[in-house]
Coordinates of C-alpha atoms and ligand atoms in Angstrom, one line a residue:
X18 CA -56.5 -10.8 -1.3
X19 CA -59.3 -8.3 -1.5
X20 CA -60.2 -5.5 1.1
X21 CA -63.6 -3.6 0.6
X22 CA -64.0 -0.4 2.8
X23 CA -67.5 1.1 3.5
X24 CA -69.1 3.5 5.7
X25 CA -71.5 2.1 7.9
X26 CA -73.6 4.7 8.9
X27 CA -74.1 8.2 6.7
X28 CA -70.9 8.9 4.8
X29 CA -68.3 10.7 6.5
X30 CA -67.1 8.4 8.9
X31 CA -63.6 9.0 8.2
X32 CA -63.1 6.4 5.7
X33 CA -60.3 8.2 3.9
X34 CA -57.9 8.4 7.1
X35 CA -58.4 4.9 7.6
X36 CA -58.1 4.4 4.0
X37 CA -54.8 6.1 3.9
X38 CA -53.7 4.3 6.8
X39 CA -54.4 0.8 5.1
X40 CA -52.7 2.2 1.9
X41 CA -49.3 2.7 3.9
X42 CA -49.4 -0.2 5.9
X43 CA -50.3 -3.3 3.9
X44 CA -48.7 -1.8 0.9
X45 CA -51.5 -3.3 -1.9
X46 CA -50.6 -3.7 -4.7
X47 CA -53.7 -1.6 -6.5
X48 CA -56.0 0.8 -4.3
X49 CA -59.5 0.7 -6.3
X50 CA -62.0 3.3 -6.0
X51 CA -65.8 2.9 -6.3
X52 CA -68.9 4.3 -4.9
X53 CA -70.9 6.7 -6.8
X54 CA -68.9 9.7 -8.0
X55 CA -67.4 13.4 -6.9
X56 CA -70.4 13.7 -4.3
X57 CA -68.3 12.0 -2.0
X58 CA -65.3 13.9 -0.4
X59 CA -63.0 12.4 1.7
X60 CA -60.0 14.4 3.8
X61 CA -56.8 12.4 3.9
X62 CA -53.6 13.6 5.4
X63 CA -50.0 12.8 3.3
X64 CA -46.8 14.1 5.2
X65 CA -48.8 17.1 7.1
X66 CA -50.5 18.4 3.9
X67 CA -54.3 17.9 3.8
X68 CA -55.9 16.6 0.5
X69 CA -60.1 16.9 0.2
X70 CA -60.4 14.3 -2.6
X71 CA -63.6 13.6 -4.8
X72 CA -62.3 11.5 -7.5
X73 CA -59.2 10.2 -6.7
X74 CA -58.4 6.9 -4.5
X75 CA -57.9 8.0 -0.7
X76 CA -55.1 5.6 -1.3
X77 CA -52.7 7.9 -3.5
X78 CA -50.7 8.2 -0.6
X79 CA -48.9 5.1 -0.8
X80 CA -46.7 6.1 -3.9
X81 CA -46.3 2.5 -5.2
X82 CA -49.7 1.4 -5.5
X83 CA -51.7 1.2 -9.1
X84 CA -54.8 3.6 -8.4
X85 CA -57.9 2.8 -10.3
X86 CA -61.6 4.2 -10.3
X87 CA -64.3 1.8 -11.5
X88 CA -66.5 1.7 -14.0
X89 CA -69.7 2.0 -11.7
X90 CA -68.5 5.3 -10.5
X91 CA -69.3 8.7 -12.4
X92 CA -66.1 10.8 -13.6
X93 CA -66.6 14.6 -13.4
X94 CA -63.4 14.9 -16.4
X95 CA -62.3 18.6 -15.1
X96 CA -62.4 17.4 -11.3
X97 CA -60.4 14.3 -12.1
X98 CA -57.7 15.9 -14.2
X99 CA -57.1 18.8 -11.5
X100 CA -56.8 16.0 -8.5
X101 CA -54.6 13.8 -10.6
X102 CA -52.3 17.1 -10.8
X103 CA -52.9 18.0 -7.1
X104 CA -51.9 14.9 -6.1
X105 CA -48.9 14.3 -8.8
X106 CA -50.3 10.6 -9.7
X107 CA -50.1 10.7 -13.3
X108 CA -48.6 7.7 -14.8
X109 CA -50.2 5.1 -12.4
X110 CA -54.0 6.4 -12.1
X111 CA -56.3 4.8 -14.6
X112 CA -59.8 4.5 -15.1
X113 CA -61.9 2.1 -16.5
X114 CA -63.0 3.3 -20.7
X115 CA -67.2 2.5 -19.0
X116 CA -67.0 5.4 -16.5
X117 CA -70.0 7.6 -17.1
X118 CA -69.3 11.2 -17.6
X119 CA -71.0 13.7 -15.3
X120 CA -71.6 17.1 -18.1
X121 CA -72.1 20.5 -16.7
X122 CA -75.8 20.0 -17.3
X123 CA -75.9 17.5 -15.3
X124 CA -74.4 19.7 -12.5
X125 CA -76.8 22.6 -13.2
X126 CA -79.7 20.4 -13.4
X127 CA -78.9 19.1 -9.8
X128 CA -78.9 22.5 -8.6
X129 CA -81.5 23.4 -10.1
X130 CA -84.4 21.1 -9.4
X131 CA -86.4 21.9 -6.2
X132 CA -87.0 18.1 -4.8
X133 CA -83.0 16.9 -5.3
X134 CA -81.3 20.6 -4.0
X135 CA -84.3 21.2 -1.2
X136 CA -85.8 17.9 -0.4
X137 CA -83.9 15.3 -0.8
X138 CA -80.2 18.1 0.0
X139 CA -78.0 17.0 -2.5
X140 CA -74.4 17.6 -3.0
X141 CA -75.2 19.6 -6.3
X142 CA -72.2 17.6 -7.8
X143 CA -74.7 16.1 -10.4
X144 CA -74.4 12.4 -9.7
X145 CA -78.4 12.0 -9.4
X146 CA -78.8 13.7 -13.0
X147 CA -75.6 11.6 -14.4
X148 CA -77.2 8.4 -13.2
X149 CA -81.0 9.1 -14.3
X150 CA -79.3 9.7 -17.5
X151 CA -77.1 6.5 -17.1
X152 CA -80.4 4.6 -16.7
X153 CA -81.7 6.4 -19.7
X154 CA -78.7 5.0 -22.3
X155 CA -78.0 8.2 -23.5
X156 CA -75.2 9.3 -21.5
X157 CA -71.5 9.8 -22.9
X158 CA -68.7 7.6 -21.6
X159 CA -65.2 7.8 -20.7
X160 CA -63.8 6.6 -23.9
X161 CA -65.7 9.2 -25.9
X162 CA -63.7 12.2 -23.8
X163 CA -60.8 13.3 -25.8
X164 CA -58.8 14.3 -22.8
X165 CA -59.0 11.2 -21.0
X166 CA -57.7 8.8 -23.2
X167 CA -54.3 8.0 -21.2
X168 CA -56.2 7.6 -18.6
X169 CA -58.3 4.7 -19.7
X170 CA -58.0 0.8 -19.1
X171 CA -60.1 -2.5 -18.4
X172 CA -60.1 -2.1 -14.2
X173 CA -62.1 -5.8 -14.3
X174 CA -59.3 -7.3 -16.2
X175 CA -56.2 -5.8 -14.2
X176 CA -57.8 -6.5 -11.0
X177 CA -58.5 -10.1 -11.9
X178 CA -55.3 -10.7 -13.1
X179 CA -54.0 -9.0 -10.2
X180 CA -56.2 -11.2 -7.7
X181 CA -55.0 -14.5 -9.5
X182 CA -51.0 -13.4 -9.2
X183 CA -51.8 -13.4 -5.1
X184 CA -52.1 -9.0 -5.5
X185 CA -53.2 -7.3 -2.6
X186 CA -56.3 -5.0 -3.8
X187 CA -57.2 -2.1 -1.3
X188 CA -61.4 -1.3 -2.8
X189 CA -62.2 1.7 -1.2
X190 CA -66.2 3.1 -1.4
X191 CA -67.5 6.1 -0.5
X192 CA -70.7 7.7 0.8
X193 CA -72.5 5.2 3.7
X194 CA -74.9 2.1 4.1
X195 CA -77.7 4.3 5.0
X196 CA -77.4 6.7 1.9
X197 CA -78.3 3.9 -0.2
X198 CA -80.5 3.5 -2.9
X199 CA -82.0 0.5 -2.3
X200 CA -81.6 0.3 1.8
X201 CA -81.2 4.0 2.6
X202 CA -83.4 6.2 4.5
X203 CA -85.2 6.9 0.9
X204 CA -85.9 9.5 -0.7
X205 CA -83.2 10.9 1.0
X206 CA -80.6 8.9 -0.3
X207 CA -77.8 8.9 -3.0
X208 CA -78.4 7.7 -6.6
X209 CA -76.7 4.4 -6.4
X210 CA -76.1 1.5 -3.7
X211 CA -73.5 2.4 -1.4
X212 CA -73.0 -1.4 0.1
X213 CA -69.8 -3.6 -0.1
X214 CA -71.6 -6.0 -2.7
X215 CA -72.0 -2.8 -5.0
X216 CA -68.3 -1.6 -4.2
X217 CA -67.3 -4.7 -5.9
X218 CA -70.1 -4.4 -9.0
X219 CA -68.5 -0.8 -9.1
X220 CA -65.0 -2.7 -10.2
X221 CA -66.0 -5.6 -11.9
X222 CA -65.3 -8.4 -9.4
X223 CA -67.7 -11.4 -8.0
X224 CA -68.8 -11.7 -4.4
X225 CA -66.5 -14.8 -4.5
X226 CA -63.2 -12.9 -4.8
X227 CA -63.6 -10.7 -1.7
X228 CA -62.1 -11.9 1.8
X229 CA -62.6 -8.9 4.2
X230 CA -65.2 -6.3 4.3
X231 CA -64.6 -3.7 6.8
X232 CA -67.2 -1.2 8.1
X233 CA -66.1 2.2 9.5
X234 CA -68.3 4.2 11.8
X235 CA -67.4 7.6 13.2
X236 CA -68.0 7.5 17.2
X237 CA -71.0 9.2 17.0
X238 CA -73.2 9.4 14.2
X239 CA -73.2 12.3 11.8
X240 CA -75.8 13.6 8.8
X241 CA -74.9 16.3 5.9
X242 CA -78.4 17.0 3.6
X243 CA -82.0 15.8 4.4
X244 CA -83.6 12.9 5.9
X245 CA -83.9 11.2 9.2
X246 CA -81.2 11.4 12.2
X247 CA -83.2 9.2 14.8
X248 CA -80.8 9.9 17.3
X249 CA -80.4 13.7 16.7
X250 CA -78.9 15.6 20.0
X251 CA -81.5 17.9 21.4
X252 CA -82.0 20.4 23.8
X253 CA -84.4 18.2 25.6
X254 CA -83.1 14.9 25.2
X255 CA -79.7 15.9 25.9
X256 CA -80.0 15.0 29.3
X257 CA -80.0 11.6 28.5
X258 CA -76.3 11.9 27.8
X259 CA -73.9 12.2 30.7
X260 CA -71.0 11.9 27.8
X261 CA -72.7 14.5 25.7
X262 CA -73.6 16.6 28.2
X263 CA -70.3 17.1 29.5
X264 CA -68.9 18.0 25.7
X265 CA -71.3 20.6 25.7
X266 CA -70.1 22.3 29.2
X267 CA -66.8 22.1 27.7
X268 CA -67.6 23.5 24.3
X269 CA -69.6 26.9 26.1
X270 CA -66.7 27.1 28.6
X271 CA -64.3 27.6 25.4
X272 CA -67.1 30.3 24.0
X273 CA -69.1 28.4 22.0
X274 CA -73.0 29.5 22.0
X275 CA -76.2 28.5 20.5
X276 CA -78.5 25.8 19.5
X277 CA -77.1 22.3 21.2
X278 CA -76.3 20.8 18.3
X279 CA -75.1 23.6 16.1
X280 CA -72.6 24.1 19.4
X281 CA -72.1 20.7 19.0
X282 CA -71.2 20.7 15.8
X283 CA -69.2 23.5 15.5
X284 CA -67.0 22.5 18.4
X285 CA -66.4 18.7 16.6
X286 CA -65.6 20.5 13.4
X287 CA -68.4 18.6 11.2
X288 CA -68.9 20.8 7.9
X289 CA -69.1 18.9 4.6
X290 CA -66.1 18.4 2.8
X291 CA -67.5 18.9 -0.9
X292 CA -70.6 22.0 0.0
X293 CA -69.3 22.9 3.6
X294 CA -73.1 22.6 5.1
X295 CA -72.9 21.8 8.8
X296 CA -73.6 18.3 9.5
X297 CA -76.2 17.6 12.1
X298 CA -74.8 15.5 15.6
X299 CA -76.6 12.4 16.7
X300 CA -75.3 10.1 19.9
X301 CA -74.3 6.2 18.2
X302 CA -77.3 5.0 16.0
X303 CA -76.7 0.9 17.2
X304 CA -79.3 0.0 15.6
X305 CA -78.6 1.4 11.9
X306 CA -75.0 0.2 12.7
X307 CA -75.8 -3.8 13.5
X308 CA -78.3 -3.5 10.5
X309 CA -75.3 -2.6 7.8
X310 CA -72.7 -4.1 9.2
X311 CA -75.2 -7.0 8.4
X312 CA -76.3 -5.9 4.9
X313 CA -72.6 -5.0 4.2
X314 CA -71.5 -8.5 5.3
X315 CA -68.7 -7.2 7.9
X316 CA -65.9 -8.9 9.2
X317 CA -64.5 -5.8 11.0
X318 CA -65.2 -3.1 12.0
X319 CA -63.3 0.6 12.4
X320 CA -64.1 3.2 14.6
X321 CA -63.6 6.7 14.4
X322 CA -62.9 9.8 16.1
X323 CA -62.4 9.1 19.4
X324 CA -60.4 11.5 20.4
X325 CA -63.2 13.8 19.5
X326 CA -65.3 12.4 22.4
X327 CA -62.4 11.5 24.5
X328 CA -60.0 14.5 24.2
X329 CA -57.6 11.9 26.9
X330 CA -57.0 9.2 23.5
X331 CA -55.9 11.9 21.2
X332 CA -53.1 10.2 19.0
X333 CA -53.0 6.6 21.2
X334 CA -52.1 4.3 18.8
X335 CA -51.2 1.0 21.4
X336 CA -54.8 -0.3 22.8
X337 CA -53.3 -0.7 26.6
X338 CA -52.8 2.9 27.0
X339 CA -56.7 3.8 25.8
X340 CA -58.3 5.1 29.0
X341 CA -60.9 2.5 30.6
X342 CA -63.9 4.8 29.8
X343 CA -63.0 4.4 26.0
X344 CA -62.0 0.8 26.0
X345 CA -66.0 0.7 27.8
X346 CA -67.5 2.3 24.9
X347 CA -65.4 0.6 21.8
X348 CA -66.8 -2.2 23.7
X349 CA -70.4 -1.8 24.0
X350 CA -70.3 -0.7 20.2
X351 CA -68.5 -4.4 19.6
X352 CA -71.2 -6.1 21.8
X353 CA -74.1 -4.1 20.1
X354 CA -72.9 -4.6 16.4
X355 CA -71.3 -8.7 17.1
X356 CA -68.0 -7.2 15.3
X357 CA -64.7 -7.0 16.3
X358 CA -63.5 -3.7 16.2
X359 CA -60.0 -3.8 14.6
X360 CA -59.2 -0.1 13.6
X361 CA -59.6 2.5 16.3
X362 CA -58.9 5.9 14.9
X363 CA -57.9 8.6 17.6
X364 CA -56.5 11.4 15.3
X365 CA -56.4 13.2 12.2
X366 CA -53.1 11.8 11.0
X367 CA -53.1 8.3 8.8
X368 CA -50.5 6.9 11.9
X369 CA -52.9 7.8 15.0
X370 CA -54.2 4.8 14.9
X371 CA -55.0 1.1 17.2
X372 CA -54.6 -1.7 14.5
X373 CA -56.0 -4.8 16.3
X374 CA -55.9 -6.9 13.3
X375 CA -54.4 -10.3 13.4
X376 CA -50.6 -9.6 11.7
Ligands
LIG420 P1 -66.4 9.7 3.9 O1 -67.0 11.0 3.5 O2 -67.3 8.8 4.5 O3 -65.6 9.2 2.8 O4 -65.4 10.0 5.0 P2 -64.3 11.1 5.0 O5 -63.0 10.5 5.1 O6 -64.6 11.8 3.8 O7 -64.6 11.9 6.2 P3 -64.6 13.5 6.1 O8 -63.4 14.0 5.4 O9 -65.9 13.9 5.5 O10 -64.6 13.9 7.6 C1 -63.7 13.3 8.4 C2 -62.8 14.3 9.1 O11 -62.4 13.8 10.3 C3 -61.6 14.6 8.3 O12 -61.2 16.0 8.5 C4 -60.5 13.7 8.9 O13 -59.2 14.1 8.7 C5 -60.9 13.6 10.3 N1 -60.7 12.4 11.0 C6 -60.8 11.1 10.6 N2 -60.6 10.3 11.6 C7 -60.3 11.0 12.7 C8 -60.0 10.7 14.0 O14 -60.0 9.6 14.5 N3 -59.9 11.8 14.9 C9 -59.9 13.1 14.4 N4 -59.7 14.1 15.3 N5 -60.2 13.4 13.2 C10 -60.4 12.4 12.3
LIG421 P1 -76.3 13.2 -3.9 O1 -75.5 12.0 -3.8 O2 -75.4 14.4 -4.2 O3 -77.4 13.1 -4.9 O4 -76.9 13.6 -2.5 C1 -78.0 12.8 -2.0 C2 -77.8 12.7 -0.5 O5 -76.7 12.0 -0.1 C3 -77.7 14.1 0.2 O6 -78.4 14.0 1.5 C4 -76.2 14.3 0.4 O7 -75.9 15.1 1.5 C5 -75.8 12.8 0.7 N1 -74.4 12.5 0.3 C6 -74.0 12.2 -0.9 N2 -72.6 12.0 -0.8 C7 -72.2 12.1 0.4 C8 -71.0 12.0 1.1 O8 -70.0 11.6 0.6 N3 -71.0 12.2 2.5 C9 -72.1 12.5 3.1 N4 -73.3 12.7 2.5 C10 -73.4 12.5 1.2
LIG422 MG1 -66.8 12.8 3.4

């Protein structure tokens, strides 16, 4: 049984609480990372201590599940080695011996060159380098890295293997459907696909072998770096918004002062995990949602952050006791996107949660 988690709209969608959730609740048996590399940073939450993870599987919480990161996704060796320590997982982390190796050229290159640091806002992580290289054949990969050697295994074979024995897998992606290469907002994209069919390339299974793909959005919709945010909260249109509106009253009453969306922003506490840039506040993009969740093949969908817009669901994890004016919304994002929403985050915590799947 195969799970693939993506981000529907533009990374940051909370993927790794939800993530960690799934990890401690179905118990799988291997929790598989893919996606492109240490650009993405995900903040996960194990007994009250807060992890900000890059390399390794959201899904280290669950102590008894294999972790693996596939080949498709880069390795930054130094970044890897410190979060295996941070997160005590040595002895059942492994990586697959075909990871490409991002080199601190490729880091300073990323930096470095005007369009990818101004124009196109990258992480500076070195991911767009490391893959241009990739695509080149001249990169260096895992097996050629003296310090990873224990690390390294076939992640096709064990997963296979795994899948055929009746295994639960847990794949976990990161960045979102609209940072994509091929189907992003381009240029301003990542390096690499970012879609369910590509987080299963990434560890070296066929479309065949996956049963559920589910698609997480955060409540509203959220951008770190360049490019188009269509529905961008403005000083004029905020109007528009009787929900937003009344966040913004609240966030001024409690001394916030600005712009309308740096207020905004500030108040939700959006900052980019890996380079702490604010991110920039739009209301629900339906459109860009119903387009991945069809690209990405959904057959649920997880929302998060409610609580954030609905300070009255903070924590609920039993569906009867959400507020009608939340139940309203999770329901016109159902109706607008055709998905069942199954996963309703309303807190920070892996266990503040509505789980409407079918048991
Ligand atoms: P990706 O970048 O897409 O992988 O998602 P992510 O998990 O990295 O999200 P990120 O860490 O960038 O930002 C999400 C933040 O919101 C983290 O601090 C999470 O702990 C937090 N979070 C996730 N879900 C909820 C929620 O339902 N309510 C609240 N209040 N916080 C949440
Ligand atoms: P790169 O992936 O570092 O090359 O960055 C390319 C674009 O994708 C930039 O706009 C980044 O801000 C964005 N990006 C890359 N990874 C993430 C992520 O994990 N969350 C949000 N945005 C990301
Ligand atoms: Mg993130």
């Amino acid at each position: 049984m195969v799970t693939i988690v993506v981000g529907g709209h533009f990374g940051d969608e909370g993927k790794g609480k939800i993530i960690s959730y799934l990890a401690v609740r179905d118990n799988p048996d291997i929790v598989a990372r893919a996606g492109v590399g240490p650009n993405a940073g995900h903040t996960v939450f194990k007994e009250g201590r807060e992890y900000g993870l890059r390399m390794i599987p959201c899904g280290f919480v669950n102590e008894d599940s294999r972790l693996l990161v596939g080949a498709g996704v880069l390795v930054d060796p130094e970044r890897f080695l410190n979060e295996v320590k941070i997160t005590e997982t040595e002895g059942r982390i492994a990586m697959d011996r075909r990871c490409a190796i991002i080199e601190e050229r490729h880091k300073k290159e990323d930096v470095a060159d005007e369009f990818l640091k101004k124009r196109v806002g990258t992480t500076g992580s070195g991911c767009g380098p490391a893959n241009a290289e990739r695509a080149h054949r001249t990169i260096k990969l895992a097996n050629e890295i003296p310090q990873l050697r224990e690390y390294l295994t076939d992640v096709p074979l064990e997963v296979n293997s795994a899948i055929d024995e009746g295994k639960q897998i847990l794949l976990e992606s990161s960045q979102g459907f609209w940072l994509s290469l091929f189907y992003g907002t381009y240029p301003y994209v990542t390096s690499k696909d970012t879609s369910a069919g590509m987080a299963a390339v990434d560890i070296g299974i066929g479309p065949t072998r996956v049963d559920d793909v589910i698609v997480i959005y955060k409540s509203y919709t959220t951008r770190v770096g360049e490019g188009p945010l269509s529905t961008l909260i403005t000083e004029e249109n905020i109007k528009k918004y009787p929900l937003w509106q009344d966040i913004l009253s609240d966030a001024k009453e409690k001394g916030f002062t600005g712009k309308v969306n740096d207020i905004l922003a500030h108040y939700l506490g959006e900052k980019g995990t890996v380079t702490q840039r604010q991110r920039r506040i739009g209301s629900f993009d339906f459109e860009l949602a119903r387009y991945s969740a069809m690209v990405n093949g959904a057959t649920q969908i997880g929302i998060t952050c409610l609580d954030k817009l609905f300070s009255e669901c903070y924590q609920i994890r039993d569906y009867d006791d959400l507020p009608k004016r939340v139940k309203d919304y999770i329901r016109k994002i159902e109706k607008e996107i055709g998905i069942k929403a199954t996963l309703i985050s309303t807190g920070p915590e892996p266990e503040d949660l509505v789980d409407l799947r079918q048991k």
